[in-house]
Coordinates of C-alpha atoms (C1' of nucleotides) in Angstrom, one line a residue:
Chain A
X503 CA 154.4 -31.7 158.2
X504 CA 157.2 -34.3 158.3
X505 CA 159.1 -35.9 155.7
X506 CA 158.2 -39.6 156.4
X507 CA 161.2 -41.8 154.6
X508 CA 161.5 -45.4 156.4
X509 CA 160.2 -47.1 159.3
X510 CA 163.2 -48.4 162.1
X511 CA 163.0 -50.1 165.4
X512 CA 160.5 -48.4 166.9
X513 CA 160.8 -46.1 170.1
X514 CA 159.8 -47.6 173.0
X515 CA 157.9 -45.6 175.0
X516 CA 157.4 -47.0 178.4
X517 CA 160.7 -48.1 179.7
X518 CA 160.7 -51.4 182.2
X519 CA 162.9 -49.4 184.7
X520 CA 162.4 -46.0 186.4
X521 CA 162.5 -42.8 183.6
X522 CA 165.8 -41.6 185.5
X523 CA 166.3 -38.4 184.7
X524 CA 169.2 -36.4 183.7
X525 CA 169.3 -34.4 187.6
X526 CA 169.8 -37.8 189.3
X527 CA 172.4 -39.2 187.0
X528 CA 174.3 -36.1 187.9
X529 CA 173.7 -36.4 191.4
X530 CA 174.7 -40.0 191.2
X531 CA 177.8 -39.6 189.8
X532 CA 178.7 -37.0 191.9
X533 CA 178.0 -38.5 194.8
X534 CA 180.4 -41.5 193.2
X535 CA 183.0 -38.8 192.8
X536 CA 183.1 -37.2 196.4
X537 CA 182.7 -40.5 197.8
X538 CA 186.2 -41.4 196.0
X539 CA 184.4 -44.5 194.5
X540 CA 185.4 -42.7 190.9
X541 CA 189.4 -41.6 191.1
X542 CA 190.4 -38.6 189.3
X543 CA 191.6 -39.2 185.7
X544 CA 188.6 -42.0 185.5
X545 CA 187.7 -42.2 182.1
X546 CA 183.5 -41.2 181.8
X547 CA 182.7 -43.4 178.5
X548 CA 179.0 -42.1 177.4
X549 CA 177.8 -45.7 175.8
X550 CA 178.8 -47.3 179.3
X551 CA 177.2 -44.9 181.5
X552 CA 174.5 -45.2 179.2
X553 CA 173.8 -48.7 179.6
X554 CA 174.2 -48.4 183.8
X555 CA 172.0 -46.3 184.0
X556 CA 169.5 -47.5 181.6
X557 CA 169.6 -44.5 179.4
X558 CA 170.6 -43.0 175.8
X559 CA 173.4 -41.3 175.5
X560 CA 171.6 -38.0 175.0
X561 CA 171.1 -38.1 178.7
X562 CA 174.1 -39.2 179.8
X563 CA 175.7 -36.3 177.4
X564 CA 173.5 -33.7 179.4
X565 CA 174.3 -34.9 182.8
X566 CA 178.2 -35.3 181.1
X567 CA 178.2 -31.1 180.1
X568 CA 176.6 -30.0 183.9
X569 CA 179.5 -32.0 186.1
X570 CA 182.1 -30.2 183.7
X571 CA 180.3 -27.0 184.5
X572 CA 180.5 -27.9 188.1
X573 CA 184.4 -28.5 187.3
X574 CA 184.0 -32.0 188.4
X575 CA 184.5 -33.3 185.3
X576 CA 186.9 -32.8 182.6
X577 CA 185.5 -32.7 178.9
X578 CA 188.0 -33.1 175.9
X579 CA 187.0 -33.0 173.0
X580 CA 186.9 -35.6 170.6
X581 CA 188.2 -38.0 173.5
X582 CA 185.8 -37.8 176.2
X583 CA 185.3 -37.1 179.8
X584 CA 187.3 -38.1 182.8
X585 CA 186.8 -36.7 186.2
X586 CA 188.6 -33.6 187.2
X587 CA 191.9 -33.8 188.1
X588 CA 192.5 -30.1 189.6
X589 CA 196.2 -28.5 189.6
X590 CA 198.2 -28.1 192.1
X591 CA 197.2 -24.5 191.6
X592 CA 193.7 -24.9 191.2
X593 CA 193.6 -26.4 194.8
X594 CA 195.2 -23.3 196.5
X595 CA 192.6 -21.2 194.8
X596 CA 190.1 -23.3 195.7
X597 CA 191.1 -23.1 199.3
X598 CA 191.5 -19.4 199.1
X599 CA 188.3 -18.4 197.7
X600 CA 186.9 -20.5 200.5
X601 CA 188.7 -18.6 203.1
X602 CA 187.2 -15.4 200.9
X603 CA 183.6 -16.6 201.0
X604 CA 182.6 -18.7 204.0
X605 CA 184.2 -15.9 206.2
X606 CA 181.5 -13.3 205.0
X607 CA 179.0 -16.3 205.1
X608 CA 180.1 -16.9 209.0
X609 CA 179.9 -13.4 209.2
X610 CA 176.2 -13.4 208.2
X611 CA 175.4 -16.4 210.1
X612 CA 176.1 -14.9 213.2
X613 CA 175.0 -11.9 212.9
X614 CA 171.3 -13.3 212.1
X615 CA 171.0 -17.0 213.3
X616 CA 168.2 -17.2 215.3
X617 CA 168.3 -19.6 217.9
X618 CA 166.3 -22.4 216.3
X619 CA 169.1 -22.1 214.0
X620 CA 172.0 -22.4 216.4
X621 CA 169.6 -25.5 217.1
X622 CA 170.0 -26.9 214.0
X623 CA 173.7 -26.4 213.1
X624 CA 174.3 -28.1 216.7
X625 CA 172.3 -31.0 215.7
X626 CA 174.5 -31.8 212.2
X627 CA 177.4 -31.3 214.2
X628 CA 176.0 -34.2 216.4
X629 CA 175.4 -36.3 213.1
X630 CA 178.7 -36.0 212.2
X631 CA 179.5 -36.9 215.5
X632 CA 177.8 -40.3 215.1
X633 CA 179.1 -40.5 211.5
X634 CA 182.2 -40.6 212.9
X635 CA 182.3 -42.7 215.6
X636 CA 179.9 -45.4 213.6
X637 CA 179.5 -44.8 210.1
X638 CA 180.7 -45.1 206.7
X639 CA 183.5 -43.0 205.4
X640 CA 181.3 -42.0 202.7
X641 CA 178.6 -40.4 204.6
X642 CA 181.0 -39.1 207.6
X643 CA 183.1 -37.3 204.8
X644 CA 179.9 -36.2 202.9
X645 CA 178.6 -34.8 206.3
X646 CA 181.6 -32.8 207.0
X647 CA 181.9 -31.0 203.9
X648 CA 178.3 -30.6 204.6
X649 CA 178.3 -28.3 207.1
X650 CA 179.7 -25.7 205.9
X651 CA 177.3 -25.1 202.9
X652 CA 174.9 -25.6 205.5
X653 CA 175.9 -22.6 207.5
X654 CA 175.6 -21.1 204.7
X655 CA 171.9 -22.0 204.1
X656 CA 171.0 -21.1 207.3
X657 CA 172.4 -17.9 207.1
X658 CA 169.6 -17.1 203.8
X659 CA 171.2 -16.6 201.4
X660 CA 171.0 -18.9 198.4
X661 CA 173.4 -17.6 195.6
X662 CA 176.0 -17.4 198.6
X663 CA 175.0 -21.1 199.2
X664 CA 175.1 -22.4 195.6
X665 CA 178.8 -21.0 196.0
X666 CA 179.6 -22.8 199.1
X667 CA 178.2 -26.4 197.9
X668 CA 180.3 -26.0 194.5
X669 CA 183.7 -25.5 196.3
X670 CA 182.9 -27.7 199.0
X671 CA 182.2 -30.3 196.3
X672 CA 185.4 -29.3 194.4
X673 CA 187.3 -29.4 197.7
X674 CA 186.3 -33.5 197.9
X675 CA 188.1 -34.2 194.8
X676 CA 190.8 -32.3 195.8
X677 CA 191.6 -34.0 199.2
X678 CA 191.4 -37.3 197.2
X679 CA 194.2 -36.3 195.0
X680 CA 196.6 -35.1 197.6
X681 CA 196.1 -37.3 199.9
X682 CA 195.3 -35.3 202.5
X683 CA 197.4 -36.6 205.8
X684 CA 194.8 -35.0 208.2
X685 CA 192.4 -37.2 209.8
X686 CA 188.4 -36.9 209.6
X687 CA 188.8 -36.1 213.6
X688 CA 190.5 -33.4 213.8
X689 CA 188.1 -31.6 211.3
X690 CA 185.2 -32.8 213.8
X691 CA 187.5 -31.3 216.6
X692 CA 187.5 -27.8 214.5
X693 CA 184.0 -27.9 214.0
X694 CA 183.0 -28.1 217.5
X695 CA 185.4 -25.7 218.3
X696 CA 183.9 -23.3 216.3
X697 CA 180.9 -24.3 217.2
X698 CA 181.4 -22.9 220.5
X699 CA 182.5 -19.6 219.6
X700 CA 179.3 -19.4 216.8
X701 CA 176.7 -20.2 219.7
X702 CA 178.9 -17.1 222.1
X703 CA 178.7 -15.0 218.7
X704 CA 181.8 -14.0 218.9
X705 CA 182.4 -13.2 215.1
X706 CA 186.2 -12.4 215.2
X707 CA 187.1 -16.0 217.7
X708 CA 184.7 -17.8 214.8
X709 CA 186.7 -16.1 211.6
X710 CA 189.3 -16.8 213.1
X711 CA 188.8 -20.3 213.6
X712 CA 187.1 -21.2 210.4
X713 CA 190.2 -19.7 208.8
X714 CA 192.1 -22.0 210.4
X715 CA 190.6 -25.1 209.9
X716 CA 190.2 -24.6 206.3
X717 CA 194.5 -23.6 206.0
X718 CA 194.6 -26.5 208.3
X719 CA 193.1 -28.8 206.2
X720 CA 195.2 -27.0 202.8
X721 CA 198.3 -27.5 205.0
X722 CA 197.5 -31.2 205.8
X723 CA 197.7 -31.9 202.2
X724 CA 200.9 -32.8 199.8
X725 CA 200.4 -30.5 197.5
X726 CA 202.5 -31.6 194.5
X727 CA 202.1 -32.5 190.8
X728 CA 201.0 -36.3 191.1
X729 CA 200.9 -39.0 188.4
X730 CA 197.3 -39.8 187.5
X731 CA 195.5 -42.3 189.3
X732 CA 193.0 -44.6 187.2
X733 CA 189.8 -47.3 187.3
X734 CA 187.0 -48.6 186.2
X735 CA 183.1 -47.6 185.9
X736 CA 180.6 -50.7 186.7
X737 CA 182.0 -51.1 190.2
X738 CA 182.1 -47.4 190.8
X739 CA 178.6 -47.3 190.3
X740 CA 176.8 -49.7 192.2
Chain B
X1301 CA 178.1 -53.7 164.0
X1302 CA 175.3 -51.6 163.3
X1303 CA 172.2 -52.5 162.1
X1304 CA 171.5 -50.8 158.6
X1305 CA 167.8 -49.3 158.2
X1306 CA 167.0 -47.5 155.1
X1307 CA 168.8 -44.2 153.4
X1308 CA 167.7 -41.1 154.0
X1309 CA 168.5 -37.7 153.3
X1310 CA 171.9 -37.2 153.9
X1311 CA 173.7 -35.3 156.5
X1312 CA 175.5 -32.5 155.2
X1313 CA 179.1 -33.0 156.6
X1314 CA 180.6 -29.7 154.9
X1315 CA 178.7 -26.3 155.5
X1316 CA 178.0 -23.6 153.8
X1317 CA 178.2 -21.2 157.4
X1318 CA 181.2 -21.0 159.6
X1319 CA 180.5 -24.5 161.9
X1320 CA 179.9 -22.3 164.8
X1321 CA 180.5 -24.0 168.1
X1322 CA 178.1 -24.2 171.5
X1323 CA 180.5 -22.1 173.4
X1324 CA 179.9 -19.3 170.8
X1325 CA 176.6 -19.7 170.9
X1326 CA 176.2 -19.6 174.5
X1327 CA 178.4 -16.0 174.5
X1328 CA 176.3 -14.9 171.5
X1329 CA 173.3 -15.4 173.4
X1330 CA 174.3 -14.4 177.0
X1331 CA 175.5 -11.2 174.7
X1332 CA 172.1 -10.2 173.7
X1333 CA 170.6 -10.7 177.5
X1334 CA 173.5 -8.2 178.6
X1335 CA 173.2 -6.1 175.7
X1336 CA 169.5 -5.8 177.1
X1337 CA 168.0 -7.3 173.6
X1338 CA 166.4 -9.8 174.7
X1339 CA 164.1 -8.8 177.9
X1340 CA 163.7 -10.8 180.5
X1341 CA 160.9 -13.4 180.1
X1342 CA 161.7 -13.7 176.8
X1343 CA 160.9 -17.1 175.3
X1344 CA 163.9 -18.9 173.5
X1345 CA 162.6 -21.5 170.9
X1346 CA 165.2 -24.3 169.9
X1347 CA 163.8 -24.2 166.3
X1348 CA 164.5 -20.8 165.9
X1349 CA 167.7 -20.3 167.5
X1350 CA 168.9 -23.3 165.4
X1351 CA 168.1 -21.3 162.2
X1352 CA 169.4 -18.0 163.2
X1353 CA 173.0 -19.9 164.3
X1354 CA 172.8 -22.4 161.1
X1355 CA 172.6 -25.1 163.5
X1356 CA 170.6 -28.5 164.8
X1357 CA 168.4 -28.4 167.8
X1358 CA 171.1 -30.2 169.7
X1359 CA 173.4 -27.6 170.1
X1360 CA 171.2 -24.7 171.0
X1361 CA 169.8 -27.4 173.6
X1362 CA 173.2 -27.5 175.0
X1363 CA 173.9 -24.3 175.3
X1364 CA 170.2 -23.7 177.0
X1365 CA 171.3 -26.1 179.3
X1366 CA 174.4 -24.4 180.0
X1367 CA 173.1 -20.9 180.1
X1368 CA 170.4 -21.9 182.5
X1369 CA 172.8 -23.2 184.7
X1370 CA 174.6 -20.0 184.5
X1371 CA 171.1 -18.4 185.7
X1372 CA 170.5 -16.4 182.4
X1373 CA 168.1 -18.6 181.5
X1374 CA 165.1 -20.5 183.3
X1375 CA 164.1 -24.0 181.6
X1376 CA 161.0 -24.9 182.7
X1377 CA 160.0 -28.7 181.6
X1378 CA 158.1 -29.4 178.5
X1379 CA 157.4 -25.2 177.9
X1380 CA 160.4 -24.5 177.1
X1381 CA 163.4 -21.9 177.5
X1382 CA 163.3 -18.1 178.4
X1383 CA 165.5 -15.5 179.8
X1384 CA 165.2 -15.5 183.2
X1385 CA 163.5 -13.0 185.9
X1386 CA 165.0 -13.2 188.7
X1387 CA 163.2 -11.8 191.8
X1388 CA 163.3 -9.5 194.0
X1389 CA 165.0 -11.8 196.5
X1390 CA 167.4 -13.3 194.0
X1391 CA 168.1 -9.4 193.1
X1392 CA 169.1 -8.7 196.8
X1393 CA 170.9 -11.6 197.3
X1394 CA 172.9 -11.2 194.5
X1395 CA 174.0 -7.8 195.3
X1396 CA 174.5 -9.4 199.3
X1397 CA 177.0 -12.0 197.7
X1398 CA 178.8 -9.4 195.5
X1399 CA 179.7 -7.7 198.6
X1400 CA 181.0 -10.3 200.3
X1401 CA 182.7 -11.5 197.0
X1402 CA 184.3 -8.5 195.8
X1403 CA 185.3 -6.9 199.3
X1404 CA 187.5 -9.9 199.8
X1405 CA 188.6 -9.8 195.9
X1406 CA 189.9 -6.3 196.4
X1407 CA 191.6 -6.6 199.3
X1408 CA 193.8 -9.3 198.0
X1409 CA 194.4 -7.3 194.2
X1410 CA 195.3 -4.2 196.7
X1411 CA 197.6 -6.3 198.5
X1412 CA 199.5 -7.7 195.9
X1413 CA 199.1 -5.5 192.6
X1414 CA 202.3 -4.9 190.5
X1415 CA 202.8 -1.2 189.3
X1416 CA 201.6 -2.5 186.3
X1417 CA 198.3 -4.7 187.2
X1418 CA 197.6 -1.0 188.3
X1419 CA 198.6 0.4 185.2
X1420 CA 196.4 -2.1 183.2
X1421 CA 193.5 -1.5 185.9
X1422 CA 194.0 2.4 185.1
X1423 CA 193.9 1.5 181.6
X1424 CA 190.6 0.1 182.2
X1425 CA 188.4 2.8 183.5
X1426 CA 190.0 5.2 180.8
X1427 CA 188.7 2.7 178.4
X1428 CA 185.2 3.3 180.2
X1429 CA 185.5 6.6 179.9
X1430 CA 185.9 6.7 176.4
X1431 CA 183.1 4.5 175.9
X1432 CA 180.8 6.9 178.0
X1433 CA 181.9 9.6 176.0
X1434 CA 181.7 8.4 172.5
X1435 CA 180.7 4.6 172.4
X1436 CA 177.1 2.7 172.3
X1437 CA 175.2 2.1 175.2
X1438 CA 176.4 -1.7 174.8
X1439 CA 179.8 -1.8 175.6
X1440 CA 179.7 1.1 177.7
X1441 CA 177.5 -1.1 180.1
X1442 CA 179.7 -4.0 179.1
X1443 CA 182.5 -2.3 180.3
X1444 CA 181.4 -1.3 183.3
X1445 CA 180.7 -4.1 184.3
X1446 CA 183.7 -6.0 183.3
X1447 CA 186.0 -3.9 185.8
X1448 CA 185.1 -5.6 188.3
X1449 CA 185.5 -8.9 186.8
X1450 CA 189.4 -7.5 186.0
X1451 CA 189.8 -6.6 189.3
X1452 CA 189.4 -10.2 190.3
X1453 CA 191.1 -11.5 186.9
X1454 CA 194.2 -9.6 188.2
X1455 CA 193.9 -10.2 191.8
X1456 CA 195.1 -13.8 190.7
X1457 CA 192.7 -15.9 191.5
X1458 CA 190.7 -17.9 188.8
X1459 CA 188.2 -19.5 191.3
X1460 CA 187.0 -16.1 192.2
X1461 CA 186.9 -14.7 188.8
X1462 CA 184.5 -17.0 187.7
X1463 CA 182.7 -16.4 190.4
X1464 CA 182.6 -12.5 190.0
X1465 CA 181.8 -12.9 186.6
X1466 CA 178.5 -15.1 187.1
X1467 CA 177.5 -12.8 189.4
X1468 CA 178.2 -9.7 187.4
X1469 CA 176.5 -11.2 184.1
X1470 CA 173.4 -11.7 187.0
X1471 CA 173.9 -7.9 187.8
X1472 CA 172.5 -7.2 184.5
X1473 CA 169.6 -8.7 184.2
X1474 CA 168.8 -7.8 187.4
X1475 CA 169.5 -4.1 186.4
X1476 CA 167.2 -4.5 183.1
X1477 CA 164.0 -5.7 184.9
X1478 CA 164.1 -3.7 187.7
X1479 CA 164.9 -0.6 185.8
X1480 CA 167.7 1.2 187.9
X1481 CA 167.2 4.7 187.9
X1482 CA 171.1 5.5 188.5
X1483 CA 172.7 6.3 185.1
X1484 CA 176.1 5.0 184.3
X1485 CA 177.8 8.2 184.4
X1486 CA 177.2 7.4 188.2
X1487 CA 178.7 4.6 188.2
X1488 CA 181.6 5.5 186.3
X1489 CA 182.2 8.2 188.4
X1490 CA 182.4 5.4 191.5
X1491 CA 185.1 3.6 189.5
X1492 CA 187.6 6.5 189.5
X1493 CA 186.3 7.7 192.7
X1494 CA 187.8 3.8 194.0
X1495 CA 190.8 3.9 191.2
X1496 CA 192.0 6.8 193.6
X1497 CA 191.9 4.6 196.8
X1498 CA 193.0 1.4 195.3
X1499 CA 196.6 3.0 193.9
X1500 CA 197.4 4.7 197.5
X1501 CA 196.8 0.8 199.0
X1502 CA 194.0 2.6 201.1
X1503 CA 192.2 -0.8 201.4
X1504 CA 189.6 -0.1 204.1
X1505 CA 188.7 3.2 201.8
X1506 CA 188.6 1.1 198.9
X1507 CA 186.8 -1.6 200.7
X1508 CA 184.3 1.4 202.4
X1509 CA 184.0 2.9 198.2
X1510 CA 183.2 -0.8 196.7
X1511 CA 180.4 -1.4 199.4
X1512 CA 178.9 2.1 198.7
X1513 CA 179.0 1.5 195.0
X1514 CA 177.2 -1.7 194.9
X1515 CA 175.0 0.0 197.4
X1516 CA 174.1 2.6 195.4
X1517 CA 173.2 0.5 192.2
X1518 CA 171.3 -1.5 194.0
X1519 CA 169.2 1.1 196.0
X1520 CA 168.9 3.2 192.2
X1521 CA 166.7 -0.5 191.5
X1522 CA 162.8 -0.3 192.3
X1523 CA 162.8 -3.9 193.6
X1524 CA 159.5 -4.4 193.7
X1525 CA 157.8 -7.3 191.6
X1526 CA 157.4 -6.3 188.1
X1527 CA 154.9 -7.6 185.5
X1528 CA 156.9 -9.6 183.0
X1529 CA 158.0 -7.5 180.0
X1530 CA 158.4 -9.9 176.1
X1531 CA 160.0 -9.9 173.2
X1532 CA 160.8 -11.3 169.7
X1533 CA 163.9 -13.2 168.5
X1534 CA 165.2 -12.6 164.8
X1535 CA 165.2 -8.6 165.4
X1536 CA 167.5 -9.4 169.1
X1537 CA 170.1 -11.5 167.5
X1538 CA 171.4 -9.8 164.8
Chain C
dT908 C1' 128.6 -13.7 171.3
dT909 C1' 130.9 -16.5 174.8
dT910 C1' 132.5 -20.7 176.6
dA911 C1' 133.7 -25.5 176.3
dA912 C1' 135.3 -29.3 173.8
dA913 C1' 137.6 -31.4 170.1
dA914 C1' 140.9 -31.4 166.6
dT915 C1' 145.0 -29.5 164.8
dT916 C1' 149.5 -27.7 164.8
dA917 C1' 153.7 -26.6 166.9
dT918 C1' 157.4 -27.6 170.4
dT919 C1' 159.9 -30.2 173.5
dG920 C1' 162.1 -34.6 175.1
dT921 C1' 164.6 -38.7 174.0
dA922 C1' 166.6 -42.1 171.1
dT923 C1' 168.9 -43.3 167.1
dA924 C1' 171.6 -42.8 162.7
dC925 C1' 175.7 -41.7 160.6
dA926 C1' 180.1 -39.0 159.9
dA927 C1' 184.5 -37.9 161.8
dT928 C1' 187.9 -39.0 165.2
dT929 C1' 190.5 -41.4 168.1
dT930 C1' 192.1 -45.7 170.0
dA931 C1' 193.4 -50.3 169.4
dA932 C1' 194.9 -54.1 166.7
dA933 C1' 197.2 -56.1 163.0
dT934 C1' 200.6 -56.1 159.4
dC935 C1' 204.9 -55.1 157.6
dA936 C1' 209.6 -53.5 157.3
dT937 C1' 213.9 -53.0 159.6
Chain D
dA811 C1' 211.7 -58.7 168.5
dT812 C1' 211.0 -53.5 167.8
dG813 C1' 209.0 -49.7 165.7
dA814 C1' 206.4 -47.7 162.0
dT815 C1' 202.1 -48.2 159.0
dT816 C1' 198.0 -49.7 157.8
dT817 C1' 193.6 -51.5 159.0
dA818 C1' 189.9 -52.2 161.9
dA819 C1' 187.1 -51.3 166.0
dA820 C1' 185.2 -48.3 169.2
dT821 C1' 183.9 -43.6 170.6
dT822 C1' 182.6 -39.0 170.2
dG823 C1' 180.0 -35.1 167.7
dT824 C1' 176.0 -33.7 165.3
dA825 C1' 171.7 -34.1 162.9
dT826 C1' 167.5 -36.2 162.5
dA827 C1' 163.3 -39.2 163.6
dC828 C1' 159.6 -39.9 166.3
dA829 C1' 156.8 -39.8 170.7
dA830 C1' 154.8 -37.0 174.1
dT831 C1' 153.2 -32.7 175.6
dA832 C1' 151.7 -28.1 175.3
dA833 C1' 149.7 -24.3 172.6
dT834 C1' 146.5 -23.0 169.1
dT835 C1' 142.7 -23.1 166.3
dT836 C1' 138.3 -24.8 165.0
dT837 C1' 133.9 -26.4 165.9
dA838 C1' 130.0 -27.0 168.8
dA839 C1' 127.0 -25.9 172.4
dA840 C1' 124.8 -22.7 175.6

DNA sequence: TTTAAAATTATTGTATACAATTTAAATCAT
DNA sequence: ATGATTTAAATTGTATACAATAATTTTAAA
């Protein structure tokens, strides 16, 4: 069945370390990328990630081709991949189709939360709460993008939430890259703020609001053409 | 630098075939799921979609990969690729989020269409027409559902249109297995019905004429769960 | 004959080999 | 020295090798 030609180093099979697999290396270097640890324009080198994470570069290729999907990651050919460094006008679109779809999401929240669900998007607001006055940066900012895919969630509908978590991610890289003057605060201040006018389910006060925060937060950035910002992998990826 | 083994065949830098690329593959493909040639549970074997494109196993792999994230096509680990069947619920909540995506993506093309984004949008649904008259079932279907992938093309917004299109490419599968009982005449009939509004800037009638059309093809579905329906390769990709 | 078990064959998953580029370094001319 | 050319090293793109798993067929038992 097979055309045997010469033996080579043979395969090992059972690896000392855990048989990552390709969903958590793209998970991991996500995660690297919203927590800013990897700046925009960071050059991705295959053989490098390869060796962190204990891995061919098969692997590494695979998780490499679903972060460009997810636009978090820049592929060009024949030189590599560097994570995303979105235009000026990529941003306002990005902001923009937010507006678009987490209105109709509020929308649909409110009209169907039940109240074990107003339970539980009162409770993350109260982690970001804590995140904020005593935790890390990394998981106060992860927690605030958060919410809004999980409003989404809770209001059932997944493709709707898929959306959500992709330009929420998206959205993290942007803030990065113009630096975005607005303090983590004033976001918590908007979300419990809206908060208030979800649990009254007054749809138009919560569109409203949400519309708002999110040009708020557009607003808060400098949105101009930057110079590149560069750095390394290994300490990126502890 | 490397360590030499022995020789073996050798690889064959120059082909005979055009060196077709993933991204064609991948369109190709998704293509023949639109096209309705290859049904829905389908199994896609990476041996024999690397013959039919001329092409190693890695590349059709990639292009699985990318398809499946693209929900055309469900991987399922160690059996193998097929075309997807989504369910019932997925159906529904794909038509949910096309409402919410496209009302919003119509309002902005109605507010700020040029006289000739019109003009090209016109241009469009005579192009339907034609096909409905006097073209294959293919790109009549094709067609149809591209306008509303236009609309959002020339609404301005790149974000969105990727969106719309995803969810649109869905729409057809969806419309396969759960054989929709509307015909396209129908359908087409919707477009110019909505043309109408969307030149006299009647948004709310426009947005009242997009829910209603999207209603309507997705109460002509029978949404309940189908037995899966196969198929064959070669004859599919021709 | 029908079912269960074993052996066989085909397919997927992952690593590696090698060609083609691209990047970096070294050499040479101005 | 500075800039252009050549040479060398590293990196990406693609195909292939092999292991592991699943599907299929064959054989054996009931």
């Amino acid at each position: 069945m097979r055309t045997a030609t010469a033996q080579r180093k043979p395969h090992r099979a059972s690896r000392d370390a855990a048989p990552t697999d390709t969903h958590a290396i793209v998970t991991h270097i996500a995660r690297a990328i919203a927590a800013h640890k990897l700046p925009p324009g960071a050059k991705l080198g295959e053989e490098a990630l390869g060796e962190i994470f204990g891995v061919s570069r098969t692997k590494i290729r695979q998780a490499l081709f679903q972060l460009t999907s997810d636009k978090l990651v820049t592929l060009i050919p024949g030189r590599g991949a560097f994570v995303a460094q979105p235009t000026v006008r990529e941003a306002r679109e990005v902001f923009e189709a937010r507006r678009m779809v987490e209105t109709s999401v509020l929308t649909a929240f409110i009209e169907r939360a039940s109240t074990k669900d107003m339970a539980t998007l009162k409770n993350h607001i109260a982690e970001q709460q804590r995140a904020t006055d005593a935790g890390t940066a990394q998981t106060r900012n992860h927690l605030l993008g958060d919410f809004h895919t999980v409003i989404a969630r809770l209001a059932g509908n997944d493709v709707m939430t898929a959306i959500v978590a992709e330009l929420v991610a998206r959205t993290s890289l942007i803030t990065l890259l113009y630096q975005n003057t607005r303090g983590a605060s004033e976001s918590l201040t908007d979300h419990h703020t809206l908060m208030a006018a979800i649990e009254k389910r007054d749809v138009k006060l919560a569109l409203q609001l949400m519309v708002a925060h999110l040009n708020d937060v557009e607003n808060g950035l400098v949105l101009k053409e930057e110079a590149p910002v560069v750095a390394d992998l290994k300490s990126a990826l502890g």
